[in-house]
Every structure is written in structure tokens, then in C-alpha cells.
XYZ file of N, CA, C and O in Angstrom:
572
model
N -54.590 142.593 105.330
C -53.703 141.293 105.317
C -53.025 142.022 103.696
O -51.965 142.448 103.379
N -54.138 142.577 102.769
C -54.601 143.225 101.803
C -53.732 145.064 101.744
O -52.388 145.210 100.705
N -54.142 146.138 102.768
C -53.891 146.896 103.367
C -52.457 146.815 103.271
O -51.428 147.849 102.712
N -52.317 145.823 104.136
C -50.737 145.550 104.752
C -49.650 144.888 103.130
O -48.157 146.571 103.114
N -50.131 145.187 102.619
C -49.324 144.531 101.005
C -49.011 145.676 99.707
O -48.277 145.967 99.928
N -50.256 146.651 99.949
C -50.261 147.405 99.313
C -50.055 148.686 99.438
O -49.309 150.093 99.402
N -49.407 148.695 101.163
C -48.580 149.840 101.883
C -47.651 149.205 102.094
O -46.276 150.235 101.677
N -46.772 148.202 101.524
C -45.195 147.775 101.467
C -45.146 148.467 100.364
O -44.122 148.760 99.952
N -46.259 147.917 99.373
C -46.301 148.299 97.989
C -45.909 149.654 97.773
O -44.705 150.456 96.879
N -46.372 150.270 98.352
C -46.038 152.384 98.830
C -44.498 153.332 98.712
O -44.677 153.948 98.314
N -44.422 152.064 100.090
C -43.540 152.497 100.492
C -42.055 152.027 99.478
O -41.025 152.779 99.158
N -41.863 151.200 99.112
C -40.695 150.222 98.247
C -40.759 150.846 96.889
O -39.309 151.150 96.166
N -42.019 151.663 96.137
C -41.818 152.437 95.008
C -41.665 153.786 95.187
O -41.528 154.007 94.288
N -41.627 154.217 96.266
C -41.276 155.699 96.472
C -40.067 155.974 95.694
O -39.472 155.448 96.222
N -39.346 157.329 95.051
C -38.312 157.645 94.630
C -37.435 157.695 95.935
O -36.405 157.081 95.915
N -37.446 158.088 97.625
C -36.691 157.370 98.526
C -36.070 156.286 98.258
O -34.454 156.318 98.416
N -36.409 155.332 98.661
C -35.790 154.198 98.835
C -35.299 153.354 97.390
O -34.212 153.417 98.052
N -35.571 153.623 95.999
C -35.504 153.091 95.060
C -33.830 154.487 95.117
O -32.528 153.535 94.464
N -33.673 155.604 95.852
C -32.523 156.736 95.930
C -31.829 155.647 97.017
O -30.376 156.298 96.333
N -32.346 155.109 97.708
C -31.694 154.709 99.330
C -30.995 153.157 98.687
O -29.269 153.628 98.726
N -31.543 152.366 98.168
C -30.745 151.178 96.947
C -29.606 151.953 96.687
O -28.912 150.959 96.331
N -29.691 152.667 95.174
C -29.110 153.102 94.866
C -27.803 153.166 95.294
O -27.147 153.563 94.590
N -28.160 154.696 96.526
C -26.966 154.811 96.707
C -26.075 153.640 97.277
O -24.698 153.529 97.609
N -26.668 153.000 98.150
C -26.267 151.825 99.130
C -25.570 150.600 98.443
O -24.057 150.576 98.491
N -25.657 150.896 97.035
C -25.003 149.912 95.361
C -24.325 150.585 95.264
O -22.461 150.270 95.282
N -23.460 152.192 95.582
C -22.666 152.348 94.622
C -22.263 152.599 95.756
O -20.078 153.086 96.048
N -22.696 152.804 97.127
C -21.694 153.138 98.429
C -20.956 151.739 98.377
O -19.511 151.476 99.194
N -21.744 150.483 97.928
C -20.432 149.787 98.546
C -19.643 149.225 97.129
O -18.320 148.631 97.774
N -19.895 149.808 96.584
C -18.941 149.914 95.035
C -17.112 150.355 95.959
O -15.837 149.949 94.757
N -17.671 151.644 95.350
C -16.704 152.820 96.701
C -15.878 151.946 97.934
O -14.480 152.737 97.715
N -16.615 151.264 98.190
C -15.777 150.834 99.200
C -14.616 150.149 99.280
O -13.491 149.549 99.788
N -15.495 149.051 98.162
C -14.001 148.263 97.093
C -12.952 149.296 96.443
O -11.452 148.354 96.565
N -13.374 149.777 96.270
C -11.957 150.503 95.527
C -11.763 151.058 96.826
O -10.384 151.111 96.470
N -11.895 152.306 97.782
C -11.081 152.115 99.084
C -9.996 150.919 98.834
O -9.147 151.846 99.919
N -10.971 149.988 99.443
C -10.166 148.931 100.258
C -9.013 148.891 98.996
O -7.307 148.435 99.740
N -9.173 149.023 97.786
C -7.668 148.094 97.084
C -7.110 149.100 97.315
O -5.498 148.999 97.073
N -7.517 150.331 97.058
C -6.747 151.713 96.990
C -5.854 151.271 98.414
O -4.346 152.354 98.612
N -6.167 151.406 99.282
C -5.797 151.023 100.828
C -4.761 149.849 100.969
O -3.743 150.133 101.056
N -4.665 149.400 100.778
C -4.148 148.142 100.874
C -3.381 146.862 99.457
O -2.498 147.127 99.847
N -3.830 147.890 98.793
C -2.171 147.471 97.260
C -1.958 148.718 96.879
O -0.681 149.409 96.262
N -2.517 149.786 97.243
C -1.312 151.358 96.837
C -0.916 152.335 98.592
O 0.338 152.917 98.106
N -1.772 153.161 99.482
C -0.857 153.615 99.753
C -0.290 152.669 101.280
O 0.497 153.149 101.470
N -1.015 151.018 101.425
C 0.101 150.401 102.350
C 1.387 149.682 102.189
O 1.732 150.115 103.380
N 1.907 149.385 101.242
C 2.568 148.751 100.141
C 3.796 150.301 100.566
O 5.195 149.706 101.243
N 3.359 151.467 100.562
C 4.894 152.470 101.087
C 5.348 152.980 102.557
O 6.055 153.024 102.812
N 3.523 152.441 103.185
C 3.731 152.431 104.022
C 5.145 151.712 104.850
O 5.453 151.438 105.912
N 4.914 150.296 104.458
C 5.673 148.741 104.636
C 6.763 149.079 104.923
O 7.609 148.491 105.400
N 7.363 149.530 103.615
C 8.810 150.148 102.817
C 9.217 151.360 104.240
O 10.510 150.927 104.320
N 8.076 152.317 104.568
C 8.651 153.166 105.719
C 8.636 152.364 106.605
O 9.838 152.886 107.679
N 8.917 151.603 106.977
C 8.957 151.085 107.867
C 9.360 149.499 107.922
O 8.834 148.742 109.352
N 10.325 149.675 108.069
C 11.075 148.382 107.418
C 10.307 146.626 106.589
O 10.538 145.664 107.750
N 9.407 147.007 105.600
C 8.506 146.127 105.278
C 7.946 145.563 106.545
O 7.679 144.549 106.969
N 7.851 146.584 107.256
C 6.501 146.032 107.840
C 5.425 146.406 108.560
O 4.604 146.865 107.885
N 4.514 145.027 108.110
C 2.498 145.539 108.110
C 2.545 145.186 108.957
O 2.414 144.974 110.051
N 1.246 146.776 108.763
C 0.434 146.796 109.862
C -0.671 146.248 110.380
O -0.677 145.823 111.597
N -0.832 144.829 109.294
C -1.700 144.389 109.395
C -1.721 142.633 110.844
O -1.876 142.289 111.316
N 0.367 142.828 111.420
C 1.107 141.592 112.051
C 1.899 143.049 113.076
O 1.687 141.985 113.521
N 0.677 143.676 112.929
C 1.042 144.804 114.510
C 0.225 144.989 115.607
O -1.107 144.650 114.979
N 0.659 143.251 116.906
C -0.293 143.205 117.110
C 0.139 142.848 118.933
O 1.772 143.108 119.195
N -0.651 143.133 119.568
C 0.286 142.971 121.828
C -0.273 141.192 122.167
O -1.647 141.062 121.964
N 0.433 141.001 121.952
C 0.366 139.408 122.667
C 0.016 139.585 123.548
O 1.318 140.024 124.753
N -0.925 139.465 124.392
C -1.449 139.306 126.156
C -1.134 137.840 126.372
O -0.533 137.047 127.517
N -1.131 136.379 125.836
C -1.026 135.321 125.933
C -0.603 134.360 124.211
O -0.861 134.260 123.468
N 0.369 133.800 124.485
C 1.743 132.992 123.600
C 0.891 132.192 123.117
O 0.492 131.866 124.717
N 0.666 131.464 122.573
C 1.059 129.755 121.890
C 1.368 129.405 122.890
O 2.800 129.223 122.167
N 1.097 127.869 122.994
C 1.553 126.981 123.638
C 1.370 125.653 123.224
O 0.087 125.494 124.048
N 1.682 125.250 122.601
C 1.076 123.290 121.677
C -0.532 123.314 121.511
O -0.955 124.260 120.897
N -1.666 123.361 122.229
C -2.854 123.478 122.495
C -3.209 125.120 122.982
O -5.051 125.399 122.180
N -3.062 125.683 123.366
C -3.025 127.085 123.750
C -3.927 127.783 122.358
O -2.356 127.995 122.230
N -4.523 128.100 122.983
C -4.541 129.223 121.406
C -3.937 131.391 121.993
O -3.775 131.098 123.028
N -3.276 130.887 120.673
C -2.925 132.800 121.821
C -3.634 134.089 121.676
O -4.511 133.301 121.327
N -3.491 134.331 122.506
C -4.472 135.665 122.782
C -3.711 137.177 122.496
O -2.770 136.638 123.359
N -4.115 138.389 121.364
C -3.472 139.098 121.352
C -4.277 139.948 120.519
O -5.767 139.688 120.050
N -3.506 141.652 121.067
C -4.742 142.327 120.341
C -4.301 143.042 119.241
O -2.829 143.727 119.064
N -5.450 143.181 118.586
C -3.920 143.094 116.728
C -4.803 144.633 116.479
O -5.327 145.634 115.470
N -3.779 145.542 117.738
C -4.005 147.186 117.020
C -3.564 147.750 115.671
O -3.911 149.197 114.858
N -2.150 146.285 114.928
C -2.230 146.998 113.615
C -3.945 147.023 112.960
O -3.452 147.451 112.107
N -4.197 146.131 112.605
C -5.598 146.161 111.740
C -6.106 147.023 112.096
O -7.336 147.710 111.039
N -6.442 147.937 113.399
C -6.925 148.950 113.233
C -6.469 150.165 113.324
O -6.835 150.996 112.423
N -4.801 150.403 113.120
C -4.571 151.626 112.164
C -4.946 151.648 110.609
O -5.148 152.205 109.974
N -4.599 150.383 110.150
C -5.432 149.715 108.521
C -6.596 150.754 108.593
O -7.062 150.795 107.477
N -7.673 150.523 109.258
C -8.790 150.678 109.391
C -9.521 152.560 109.681
O -10.093 152.714 108.656
N -7.753 152.973 110.244
C -8.131 154.613 110.693
C -8.194 154.963 109.092
O -8.402 155.915 109.574
N -6.915 154.109 108.210
C -6.879 154.898 107.158
C -7.684 155.130 106.081
O -7.694 155.905 105.395
N -8.044 153.772 106.273
C -9.737 153.274 105.387
C -10.224 154.522 105.141
O -10.408 155.279 104.827
N -10.264 155.367 106.640
C -11.499 155.868 106.977
C -11.028 157.401 107.081
O -12.052 158.175 106.374
N -10.119 157.328 107.050
C -9.723 158.685 106.823
C -9.963 158.816 105.075
O -10.234 160.037 104.513
N -9.066 158.007 104.559
C -9.274 158.599 102.940
C -11.329 158.465 103.132
O -11.184 159.544 101.473
N -11.856 157.228 102.664
C -12.957 157.799 102.608
C -13.855 159.209 103.079
O -14.424 159.618 102.513
N -13.158 159.550 104.310
C -13.682 160.639 105.031
C -13.181 161.710 103.995
O -13.461 162.553 103.221
N -12.465 161.733 103.811
C -11.677 162.546 102.713
C -12.033 162.429 101.383
O -12.480 164.039 100.429
N -12.077 161.603 100.301
C -12.826 161.440 99.107
C -14.037 162.491 99.148
O -14.488 163.042 98.500
N -15.189 161.644 100.282
C -16.557 162.222 100.203
C -16.726 163.859 100.493
O -16.884 164.219 99.191
N -14.971 163.619 101.361
C -15.308 165.220 101.143
C -15.296 166.696 100.612
O -15.670 167.719 99.590
N -14.173 166.005 99.628
C -13.907 165.970 98.527
C -14.725 166.059 97.180
O -14.880 167.617 96.733
N -15.545 165.446 96.858
C -16.208 164.926 96.336
C -17.539 166.211 96.383
O -18.263 166.800 95.951
N -18.114 166.226 97.736
C -18.855 166.885 98.202
C -18.722 168.204 98.024
O -19.662 169.319 97.559
N -17.852 168.949 98.169
C -17.086 169.989 97.834
C -17.793 170.848 96.852
O -17.748 171.721 96.194
N -16.775 169.855 96.188
C -16.721 169.774 94.548
C -18.568 170.059 93.941
O -18.995 170.932 93.188
N -19.160 169.175 94.564
C -20.838 169.138 94.119
C -21.485 170.487 94.555
O -22.718 170.630 93.646
N -21.217 170.560 95.827
C -21.814 172.174 96.298
C -21.497 173.290 95.408
O -22.232 174.084 96.013
N -20.168 173.986 94.849
C -19.634 174.496 94.546
C -20.760 174.475 93.134
O -20.812 175.666 92.093
N -20.504 173.176 92.045
C -21.371 173.476 91.202
C -22.738 173.559 91.786
O -23.651 174.360 90.395
N -24.242 173.687 92.177
C -25.304 173.402 92.981
C -24.624 174.917 93.552
O -25.945 175.799 93.035
N -24.047 175.583 93.242
C -24.188 176.866 94.449
C -24.185 178.110 93.371
O -24.606 178.448 93.003
N -22.872 176.865 91.734
C -22.894 178.382 90.824
C -24.780 178.396 89.905
O -25.426 178.773 89.775
N -26.084 176.911 90.140
C -26.631 176.592 89.517
C -27.711 177.536 89.551
O -28.596 177.363 89.312
N -27.125 177.727 90.947
C -28.443 178.713 91.966
C -28.212 179.907 92.294
O -29.307 180.379 91.993
N -27.577 180.645 91.926
C -26.895 181.687 91.771
C -27.834 182.273 90.382
O -27.162 182.263 89.205
N -28.567 182.386 89.753
C -29.563 183.085 89.012
C -28.429 184.717 88.142
O -28.480 184.599 86.157
N -27.965 184.762 88.321
C -27.033 185.695 87.898
C -25.712 185.156 87.340
O -24.743 185.799 86.053
N -25.110 184.185 87.202
C -24.321 183.220 86.474
C -24.970 183.005 85.222
O -25.736 181.866 85.630
N -23.947 182.871 84.225
C -24.366 182.698 83.490
C -23.960 181.312 82.579
O -24.160 181.133 81.574
N -22.608 180.802 83.558
C -21.798 180.000 82.649
C -22.656 178.471 82.724
O -22.613 177.701 82.314
N -23.539 178.265 83.952
C -24.381 177.316 83.899
C -26.148 177.444 84.343
O -26.294 178.560 84.517
N -26.551 176.677 83.403
C -28.361 177.409 83.949
C -28.352 176.890 85.007
O -28.592 175.443 85.603
N -29.457 178.035 84.950
C -30.634 177.973 86.491
C -31.281 177.406 86.473
O -32.151 177.083 86.311
N -31.745 176.567 87.171
C -33.191 175.606 87.609
C -34.545 176.378 87.157
O -34.681 177.618 87.860
N -34.993 176.481 86.924
C -36.741 177.319 86.937
C -37.006 177.450 88.292
O -37.716 178.741 88.244
N -36.835 177.106 89.135
C -37.679 176.593 90.184
C -36.536 178.123 90.731
O -37.174 179.032 91.494
N -35.250 178.276 90.609
C -34.619 179.486 91.808
C -34.307 180.704 90.259
O -34.863 181.376 91.287
N -35.020 180.057 89.821
C -34.736 181.741 87.823
C -36.154 182.169 88.613
O -36.589 183.363 88.501
N -37.098 181.304 89.044
C -38.561 181.959 88.893
C -38.572 183.002 90.465
O -39.240 183.612 90.651
N -38.259 181.839 91.425
C -37.353 182.838 92.721
C -37.542 184.525 92.722
O -37.337 184.823 93.406
N -36.079 184.516 91.735
C -35.379 185.459 91.491
C -36.406 186.186 91.219
O -35.365 187.392 91.596
N -36.756 185.749 90.016
C -37.251 186.955 89.330
C -39.362 187.806 90.159
O -38.521 188.959 90.342
N -39.174 186.849 91.434
C -40.638 186.899 92.143
C -39.237 188.446 93.576
O -40.615 189.135 93.067
N -38.477 187.249 93.826
C -37.629 188.950 94.505
C -37.115 190.153 94.083
O -37.781 191.246 94.613
N -36.837 190.252 92.877
C -36.977 191.009 92.006
C -37.847 192.170 92.257
O -37.955 193.530 92.030
N -39.090 191.726 91.748
C -40.230 192.290 91.870
C -41.414 192.751 92.836
O -41.278 193.709 93.175
N -40.983 191.891 93.954
C -41.209 192.199 95.153
C -39.823 193.483 96.020
O -40.847 194.503 95.972
N -39.099 193.780 95.565
C -37.501 194.776 95.456
C -38.377 196.152 94.835
O -38.589 196.559 95.110
N -38.936 196.091 93.669
C -38.329 197.212 92.980
C -40.752 197.498 93.655
O -40.896 198.815 93.605
N -41.380 196.807 93.689
C -42.548 196.995 94.134
C -42.798 198.047 96.085
O -43.049 199.033 95.985
N -41.680 197.494 96.646
C -41.578 197.646 97.814
C -41.100 199.716 97.762
O -40.771 200.032 98.306
N -39.841 199.615 96.386
C -39.901 200.747 96.381
C -40.355 201.653 96.107
O -40.240 203.075 96.242
N -41.951 201.285 94.492
C -42.494 202.268 94.409
C -43.525 202.355 95.561
O -44.125 203.435 95.558
N -43.814 201.434 96.845
C -44.810 201.559 97.826
C -44.050 202.746 98.783
O -44.823 203.613 99.516
N -42.007 202.753 98.914
C -41.696 203.231 99.653
C -41.775 205.153 99.176
O -42.339 205.620 99.545
N -41.911 205.413 98.018
C -42.038 206.036 97.064
C -43.125 207.155 97.409
O -43.200 208.325 97.643
N -44.679 206.383 97.012
C -45.345 206.374 97.257
C -46.050 206.726 98.407
O -45.926 208.632 98.935
N -44.644 207.121 99.902
C -45.270 207.143 100.955
C -44.170 207.849 101.537
O -44.672 208.809 102.690
N -42.792 208.130 101.005
C -42.480 209.694 101.179
C -42.890 211.277 100.762
O -44.386 211.389 100.074
């Protein structure tokens, strides 16, 4: 049992576990931001364009309510709203990742002096230059 707890401790303290927890927390907060953006910013103008019809009210009634009988309906309006949420989230993530990749590509380019290149990339670049020089010397020697 002691080995089990030690193994769990190693698993829980690993950097990946902490990074994942941080990502989940930030993702939850981001989800709240997108929900407010969709419900309070995007949906009101769309409801105005549709004569103040709210998507959440759109449904296909299969059986109307009568007395004690409950209404049975397909709420396709909620599906439309969730799809709009998804498109906004996907677009936002795409834009953020595109920006981050552009910045990372600049940082990994040793010839770019705008952004400081990480040491490992700089060392690999220097090794590549030395290997090219060495290859040129070897080619000249064999010719």
C-alpha cells in the first residue's frame, strides 16, 4: 500500500499533472467568458435580426401539453446556440494558437534578431553551421 501512495505522489507532483490542472482551470474560465460573449453579445443582435425570436425558444413540438401530459419537443434552437458557442470557441483558439505559433517561429529562428532565441535552438544552429563548414572542407579535400 505504501508503494501505491508513493507512486501516486510521483504521478501527482509531475510537471505534466500541474500543467494539465492549470489548463483545465483556464479552460473553465475561458468557457465562462465565451458563454457570456455568446449569450449577451452575439445572441441579442441575432434575435433582433429574427424579429426578437430567441434561438432557445425554437423547438419542434412532437406532442403538445394537455393537462397532466407533459410536452415532448425537440429543442433545435438550443443546438443552434451551442453550435454558435463552438464556432466562437474554435475561432478564438485558432487565432490564439496562430499568434503563439508565429511568436514561437520567430523565437526559434536564430537569424531573427527581434526575439531572443532559446539557447538550445542557438546551439543547434551553431552545430549546423559547423557541420556545413566541415562538409565543405571534406568536399574540397576529396576533389
